Amino acid sequence: MSGLTDILYPFFVEKLPYITIAVFLLGVALRAARWLSAPRDPGKRPVSVFAAVKYVVLDVVLFRKTFKSDKVTWLILFLFHVAAGGILFGHMRGFHLWSAEMFAPLGEWVAEFMVEVLPIYMGWLFIATQVLLLIRRGVLEGRQLLSLPNDYLALVLLLITTILGQGMRIFPPEAIPPETYSVVFIPGLIVLHLEKVPSFHWFFLHVLFTQLFVMYIPFSKLVHIFSGVITSALYGSRRAEYGI
Amino acid sequence: MASKLEAGKTREALGRFTRRQLLELDTCAHCALCTEKCPAYAESKVPNYAPGVRSSKTARLVNKQFGLWARLLGPRPVTAEEVSDLAESAFNCTLCGRCMETCPFGLQTHELWTRVRELVYALGGTLPNVRMLDEMLEENQNPYGLDADMRLDWADYTDLEEVPEKDRAEVAYFVGCTTAFKGANHEVAYSIASILNQLGEDWTLLGEDEWCCGSPLLLAGNEEGAREFAEHNVEALEARGVKTVITGCAGCFRVFKWEYPKLLGRSPRFRIIHAVEYLRDKLASGELKPEPFRGKVAYHDPCELSRLGGVIDAPREVLKYLVGDYIELPEHGMDVRCCGGGGLLQAANNDLRLAIVKRRLGQAAALGAEVLTSACPACKLAFVDGVRASESDIEVLDIMELAARQLGLL
Ligand code: SF4
Ligand code: SF4
């Protein structure tokens, strides 16, 4: 490792996670404050739990409405979210929420597929669908949509992070100091354990960009990851109230 | 040079977006998944009319005052040019709510765009024709600038014999301005009144005491005006001890049912039903026995009755009794394609309204419909204008007119 990375690497892996968590929580608090400082909606709309869950599943998880109106975009969006979910799930293994052994009863090859093969395919799928969505946005820009700068920033940040993560998997590993095998976000609570030594430079940048991305979520359009569930649940309740 | 608007007024107007609406503005991914389904965009291809573009522009203005940078570095001014650009977008919209039905996040755009119009109204950016309409409403309590004593002219023109104006009654028929003042709709009022008479209902009209329901005021962005009208109408109806209000207008129905409780902060002491719901019940109970119409009939769901009002099945149930050969139009029910008659588009951009209605008429014609029905006077006017403009031979009838005809009342 060069001198600069000698200093930066431990910072990104050991110190930055605390900052990431703090900035993320601060962003969430600022967003919530922004929403809560606005006037309440007039009238009381009863919340229908059944309808709320139904429309979150149909519209947010399965993209029912997009399926009805544009099958190609639906396929890209759906695969994009499948890949995002898959990659998130894969990372959960690093946080010890699941392990390859859990799949062993289904056969050794299943366990190996889950930790060795599937993540690579998911990575390519994630990159491909992001590129397609970026192209779609570019083509429609100024004609059907008007992006704010942060719409692109969020997408570009995600794409860089994903490419770095994929690079980390496909390029040959290099030696890194053993103490950096764990990335501690909250000691004893949120700790990412690395089983294998990944390709160092890719890992180095992936860790950095992932954290930038996480920090950026509450300040960006990506807030729809959370707020979209709420708006969809409210839409479901509206339909229940209107009896439709 | 861009002219900056007064800071306090701007901040107050932008600060009126509610919690849910701010959440929705922040959630809109500017993904354009709703664009192709928007009738205003589909017929014009003007980017500024696309719902996602409107959302971006609104968010930009809100963020100038309440965004993170505004909090850190202070709010930035909004210019008159930005407001008039937003007004162009906001009023070139039929407020049909189809974008809500297409949006994967279920953003309640009908209410969001209405709030955008309020913003434009508060900042003096309302389009001239819409402003004129607002002024006529304030002056005459109807959007056509006509005297209140002309509200019952439809009864004279149609030779209706019993026109009750009682101090107390069980049922009130709220005619609505577009039915009362527009000749093309006079027979709709006549049909509803005749059916009520036929059934021997204890019913009344409000006569000159009926004010516009307030819907066009809301659509113009004048919420305060709409509140005043709501208070007047509810007071007039409650003073007569009315238990049920029947209206044949989808706009009046939606505003009475879904907006009045919000405007007044309480529910009125009567229930509101659309005439088609009343008719459905009377047909189902066997109190009315129509002769089925022989011919192909299609039904267009008024947006304000279906997607925005919650009444989708009742007209179809009615048509089972009224017609032998019913055709379901494509893009119906929750997904109905607007006829162009709503959202004050006629005042803002009548050419666009006609382009939208021609598309819808074309769908009915392609299926060989001989009669096109709906349940809203604004839809009927749009279709009548569309038929004239496209020299179509489809007959346009309100569902209540068709019912009265098949009952031998018209
Ligand atoms: S309400 Fe209707 S006309 Fe207006 S933006 Fe949405 S889809 Fe278009
Ligand atoms: S309103 Fe919904 S569908 Fe339309 S641009 Fe916004 S998020 Fe996309």
Tab-separated table of C-alpha atoms in Angstrom, chain A:
chain	number	residue	atom	x	y	z
A	1	MET	CA	0.000	0.000	0.000
A	2	SER	CA	1.219	3.492	-0.735
A	3	GLY	CA	1.683	6.072	1.996
A	4	LEU	CA	-1.572	7.910	1.348
A	5	THR	CA	-3.683	4.811	1.189
A	6	ASP	CA	-1.959	3.584	4.351
A	7	ILE	CA	-3.540	6.525	6.107
A	8	LEU	CA	-6.818	6.666	4.203
A	9	TYR	CA	-7.637	2.982	4.248
A	10	PRO	CA	-8.000	2.612	8.012
A	11	PHE	CA	-9.937	5.874	8.020
A	12	PHE	CA	-12.441	4.642	5.449
A	13	VAL	CA	-12.854	1.307	7.157
A	14	GLU	CA	-12.630	2.248	10.811
A	15	LYS	CA	-13.645	5.902	11.234
A	16	LEU	CA	-15.845	6.791	8.277
A	17	PRO	CA	-18.560	4.242	9.150
A	18	TYR	CA	-19.346	6.229	12.311
A	19	ILE	CA	-19.593	9.403	10.268
A	20	THR	CA	-21.749	7.598	7.708
A	21	ILE	CA	-24.212	6.459	10.337
A	22	ALA	CA	-24.282	9.913	11.916
A	23	VAL	CA	-24.824	11.747	8.611
A	24	PHE	CA	-27.489	9.244	7.562
A	25	LEU	CA	-29.392	9.672	10.814
A	26	LEU	CA	-29.010	13.436	10.671
A	27	GLY	CA	-30.378	13.405	7.113
A	28	VAL	CA	-33.329	11.284	8.150
A	29	ALA	CA	-34.021	13.654	11.043
A	30	LEU	CA	-33.836	16.700	8.769
A	31	ARG	CA	-36.204	15.084	6.251
A	32	ALA	CA	-38.645	14.123	8.964
A	33	ALA	CA	-38.448	17.652	10.394
A	34	ARG	CA	-39.129	19.105	6.940
A	35	TRP	CA	-42.237	16.976	6.534
A	36	LEU	CA	-43.475	17.453	10.071
A	37	SER	CA	-43.045	21.221	9.935
A	38	ALA	CA	-45.599	21.407	7.099
A	39	PRO	CA	-49.294	21.918	7.882
A	40	ARG	CA	-51.335	18.787	8.575
A	41	ASP	CA	-53.590	17.493	5.845
A	42	PRO	CA	-57.167	18.664	6.339
A	43	GLY	CA	-59.694	16.025	7.375
A	44	LYS	CA	-58.949	12.623	8.775
A	45	ARG	CA	-58.337	9.780	6.391
A	46	PRO	CA	-58.759	6.461	8.155
A	47	VAL	CA	-55.775	4.174	7.602
A	48	SER	CA	-56.810	0.841	6.180
A	49	VAL	CA	-54.041	-1.602	7.027
A	50	PHE	CA	-55.239	-4.244	4.601
A	51	ALA	CA	-55.489	-1.837	1.657
A	52	ALA	CA	-52.198	-0.179	2.614
A	53	VAL	CA	-50.330	-3.496	2.615
A	54	LYS	CA	-52.108	-4.639	-0.534
A	55	TYR	CA	-51.072	-1.606	-2.565
A	56	VAL	CA	-47.535	-1.519	-1.186
A	57	VAL	CA	-47.103	-5.113	-2.339
A	58	LEU	CA	-48.848	-4.601	-5.676
A	59	ASP	CA	-47.405	-1.240	-6.613
A	60	VAL	CA	-44.070	-0.874	-4.834
A	61	VAL	CA	-42.927	-4.491	-4.769
A	62	LEU	CA	-44.461	-5.778	-8.003
A	63	PHE	CA	-44.822	-2.498	-9.955
A	64	ARG	CA	-48.341	-3.454	-11.013
A	65	LYS	CA	-49.100	-0.049	-12.504
A	66	THR	CA	-45.947	0.048	-14.593
A	67	PHE	CA	-46.646	-3.499	-15.758
A	68	LYS	CA	-50.033	-2.337	-17.004
A	69	SER	CA	-48.694	0.664	-18.884
A	70	ASP	CA	-45.192	-0.210	-20.143
A	71	LYS	CA	-43.985	-3.822	-20.098
A	72	VAL	CA	-40.377	-3.104	-21.160
A	73	THR	CA	-39.806	-0.455	-18.505
A	74	TRP	CA	-41.521	-2.731	-16.017
A	75	LEU	CA	-39.069	-5.538	-16.782
A	76	ILE	CA	-36.053	-3.256	-16.384
A	77	LEU	CA	-37.405	-1.726	-13.182
A	78	PHE	CA	-38.361	-5.076	-11.762
A	79	LEU	CA	-34.985	-6.638	-12.504
A	80	PHE	CA	-33.252	-3.543	-11.140
A	81	HIS	CA	-35.064	-3.939	-7.847
A	82	VAL	CA	-34.569	-7.706	-7.778
A	83	ALA	CA	-30.845	-7.142	-8.239
A	84	ALA	CA	-30.811	-4.396	-5.595
A	85	GLY	CA	-32.638	-6.669	-3.163
A	86	GLY	CA	-30.374	-9.585	-3.989
A	87	ILE	CA	-27.226	-7.562	-3.450
A	88	LEU	CA	-28.560	-6.145	-0.211
A	89	PHE	CA	-29.380	-9.673	0.894
A	90	GLY	CA	-25.880	-10.795	-0.058
A	91	HIS	CA	-24.362	-8.057	2.107
A	92	MET	CA	-26.440	-9.279	5.037
A	93	ARG	CA	-24.207	-12.340	5.142
A	94	GLY	CA	-21.327	-10.016	5.935
A	95	PHE	CA	-23.378	-8.721	8.831
A	96	HIS	CA	-23.895	-12.339	9.949
A	97	LEU	CA	-27.649	-12.292	9.334
A	98	TRP	CA	-27.351	-15.463	7.275
A	99	SER	CA	-24.627	-17.880	6.309
A	100	ALA	CA	-23.816	-20.254	3.492
A	101	GLU	CA	-24.336	-23.153	5.888
A	102	MET	CA	-28.026	-22.329	6.079
A	103	PHE	CA	-28.324	-23.429	2.457
A	104	ALA	CA	-26.208	-26.552	2.932
A	105	PRO	CA	-29.214	-28.845	3.597
A	106	LEU	CA	-30.343	-28.050	0.046
A	107	GLY	CA	-27.010	-29.292	-1.264
A	108	GLU	CA	-23.441	-28.056	-1.215
A	109	TRP	CA	-23.792	-26.660	-4.677
A	110	VAL	CA	-26.757	-24.487	-3.565
A	111	ALA	CA	-24.675	-22.985	-0.770
A	112	GLU	CA	-21.819	-22.377	-3.158
A	113	PHE	CA	-24.168	-20.937	-5.760
A	114	MET	CA	-25.603	-18.544	-3.179
A	115	VAL	CA	-22.259	-17.112	-2.095
A	116	GLU	CA	-20.056	-17.508	-5.144
A	117	VAL	CA	-22.075	-17.491	-8.362
A	118	LEU	CA	-25.320	-15.636	-7.739
A	119	PRO	CA	-23.697	-12.448	-6.427
A	120	ILE	CA	-21.711	-12.076	-9.640
A	121	TYR	CA	-24.831	-12.386	-11.792
A	122	MET	CA	-26.720	-10.037	-9.526
A	123	GLY	CA	-23.913	-7.521	-9.867
A	124	TRP	CA	-24.033	-7.619	-13.675
A	125	LEU	CA	-27.798	-7.416	-13.629
A	126	PHE	CA	-27.673	-4.440	-11.307
A	127	ILE	CA	-25.169	-2.631	-13.499
A	128	ALA	CA	-27.029	-3.404	-16.718
A	129	THR	CA	-30.408	-2.262	-15.418
A	130	GLN	CA	-28.916	0.918	-13.973
A	131	VAL	CA	-27.330	1.751	-17.306
A	132	LEU	CA	-30.628	1.114	-19.092
A	133	LEU	CA	-32.501	3.319	-16.629
A	134	LEU	CA	-29.912	6.064	-17.063
A	135	ILE	CA	-30.252	5.830	-20.837
A	136	ARG	CA	-34.048	5.971	-20.510
A	137	ARG	CA	-33.779	9.080	-18.363
A	138	GLY	CA	-31.380	10.665	-20.825
A	139	VAL	CA	-33.633	9.922	-23.788
A	140	LEU	CA	-36.753	11.302	-22.078
A	141	GLU	CA	-34.954	14.268	-20.514
A	142	GLY	CA	-36.489	17.572	-21.556
A	143	ARG	CA	-39.301	15.803	-23.392
A	144	GLN	CA	-41.198	13.886	-20.748
A	145	LEU	CA	-39.252	14.603	-17.601
A	146	LEU	CA	-37.170	17.277	-16.022
A	147	SER	CA	-34.546	15.827	-13.728
A	148	LEU	CA	-33.164	17.757	-10.823
A	149	PRO	CA	-29.356	17.552	-10.457
A	150	ASN	CA	-29.712	15.166	-7.554
A	151	ASP	CA	-31.684	12.702	-9.678
A	152	TYR	CA	-28.536	12.099	-11.706
A	153	LEU	CA	-26.137	12.353	-8.799
A	154	ALA	CA	-27.966	9.587	-6.978
A	155	LEU	CA	-27.966	7.316	-10.035
A	156	VAL	CA	-24.324	7.982	-10.894
A	157	LEU	CA	-23.227	7.419	-7.298
A	158	LEU	CA	-25.080	4.127	-7.220
A	159	LEU	CA	-23.594	3.035	-10.530
A	160	ILE	CA	-20.040	3.830	-9.425
A	161	THR	CA	-20.586	1.987	-6.153
A	162	THR	CA	-21.956	-1.046	-7.954
A	163	ILE	CA	-19.163	-1.154	-10.519
A	164	LEU	CA	-16.615	-0.957	-7.709
A	165	GLY	CA	-18.362	-3.742	-5.825
A	166	GLN	CA	-18.394	-5.907	-8.916
A	167	GLY	CA	-14.728	-5.152	-9.584
A	168	MET	CA	-13.947	-6.251	-6.059
A	169	ARG	CA	-15.476	-9.643	-6.832
A	170	ILE	CA	-14.016	-10.296	-10.218
A	171	PHE	CA	-10.459	-9.038	-9.873
A	172	PRO	CA	-7.927	-11.212	-8.080
A	173	PRO	CA	-7.615	-10.597	-4.322
A	174	GLU	CA	-4.638	-8.787	-2.861
A	175	ALA	CA	-3.310	-8.916	0.663
A	176	ILE	CA	-4.688	-6.402	3.135
A	177	PRO	CA	-4.011	-6.136	6.838
A	178	PRO	CA	-6.098	-8.588	8.895
A	179	GLU	CA	-7.522	-5.915	11.212
A	180	THR	CA	-9.427	-4.414	8.322
A	181	TYR	CA	-11.464	-7.559	7.874
A	182	SER	CA	-14.259	-5.951	9.844
A	183	VAL	CA	-15.950	-2.666	9.094
A	184	VAL	CA	-17.548	-1.429	12.287
A	185	PHE	CA	-20.593	0.832	11.890
A	186	ILE	CA	-21.923	0.454	15.428
A	187	PRO	CA	-19.623	-1.627	17.689
A	188	GLY	CA	-21.176	-4.953	18.560
A	189	LEU	CA	-24.300	-4.141	16.579
A	190	ILE	CA	-23.596	-3.306	12.962
A	191	VAL	CA	-20.288	-4.863	11.932
A	192	LEU	CA	-19.443	-6.048	8.437
A	193	HIS	CA	-17.252	-9.150	8.578
A	194	LEU	CA	-15.181	-10.031	5.560
A	195	GLU	CA	-14.581	-13.680	5.054
A	196	LYS	CA	-12.178	-13.425	2.172
A	197	VAL	CA	-9.512	-10.932	1.305
A	198	PRO	CA	-11.027	-8.968	-1.588
A	199	SER	CA	-9.232	-7.117	-4.316
A	200	PHE	CA	-7.822	-4.275	-2.311
A	201	HIS	CA	-8.149	-1.212	-4.531
A	202	TRP	CA	-11.685	-2.057	-5.547
A	203	PHE	CA	-12.643	-2.794	-1.974
A	204	PHE	CA	-11.057	0.424	-0.792
A	205	LEU	CA	-13.100	2.526	-3.199
A	206	HIS	CA	-16.235	0.418	-2.848
A	207	VAL	CA	-16.247	1.024	0.902
A	208	LEU	CA	-15.774	4.732	0.336
A	209	PHE	CA	-18.483	5.081	-2.312
A	210	THR	CA	-20.956	2.861	-0.497
A	211	GLN	CA	-20.683	5.127	2.477
A	212	LEU	CA	-21.015	8.264	0.388
A	213	PHE	CA	-24.099	6.691	-1.152
A	214	VAL	CA	-25.609	5.785	2.216
A	215	MET	CA	-24.900	9.286	3.525
A	216	TYR	CA	-26.560	10.773	0.462
A	217	ILE	CA	-29.771	8.713	0.640
A	218	PRO	CA	-31.782	10.974	2.956
A	219	PHE	CA	-30.691	14.121	1.110
A	220	SER	CA	-31.520	12.798	-2.322
A	221	LYS	CA	-34.329	11.409	-4.444
A	222	LEU	CA	-33.378	8.018	-3.028
A	223	VAL	CA	-35.505	8.957	-0.080
A	224	HIS	CA	-38.305	7.372	-2.127
A	225	ILE	CA	-36.934	4.006	-0.986
A	226	PHE	CA	-38.669	4.755	2.319
A	227	SER	CA	-41.196	7.466	1.518
A	228	GLY	CA	-42.555	5.551	-1.488
A	229	VAL	CA	-43.795	2.871	0.873
A	230	ILE	CA	-45.621	5.505	2.923
A	231	THR	CA	-47.190	7.240	-0.096
A	232	SER	CA	-48.278	3.925	-1.528
A	233	ALA	CA	-49.814	2.894	1.789
A	234	LEU	CA	-51.660	6.234	1.894
A	235	TYR	CA	-52.901	5.640	-1.648
A	236	GLY	CA	-54.189	2.226	-0.568
A	237	SER	CA	-56.020	3.806	2.355
A	238	ARG	CA	-57.533	6.370	0.000
A	239	ARG	CA	-58.874	3.628	-2.226
A	240	ALA	CA	-60.349	1.855	0.770
A	241	GLU	CA	-62.007	5.069	1.932
A	242	TYR	CA	-63.417	5.726	-1.549
A	243	GLY	CA	-64.618	2.138	-1.763
A	244	ILE	CA	-62.711	1.430	-4.986
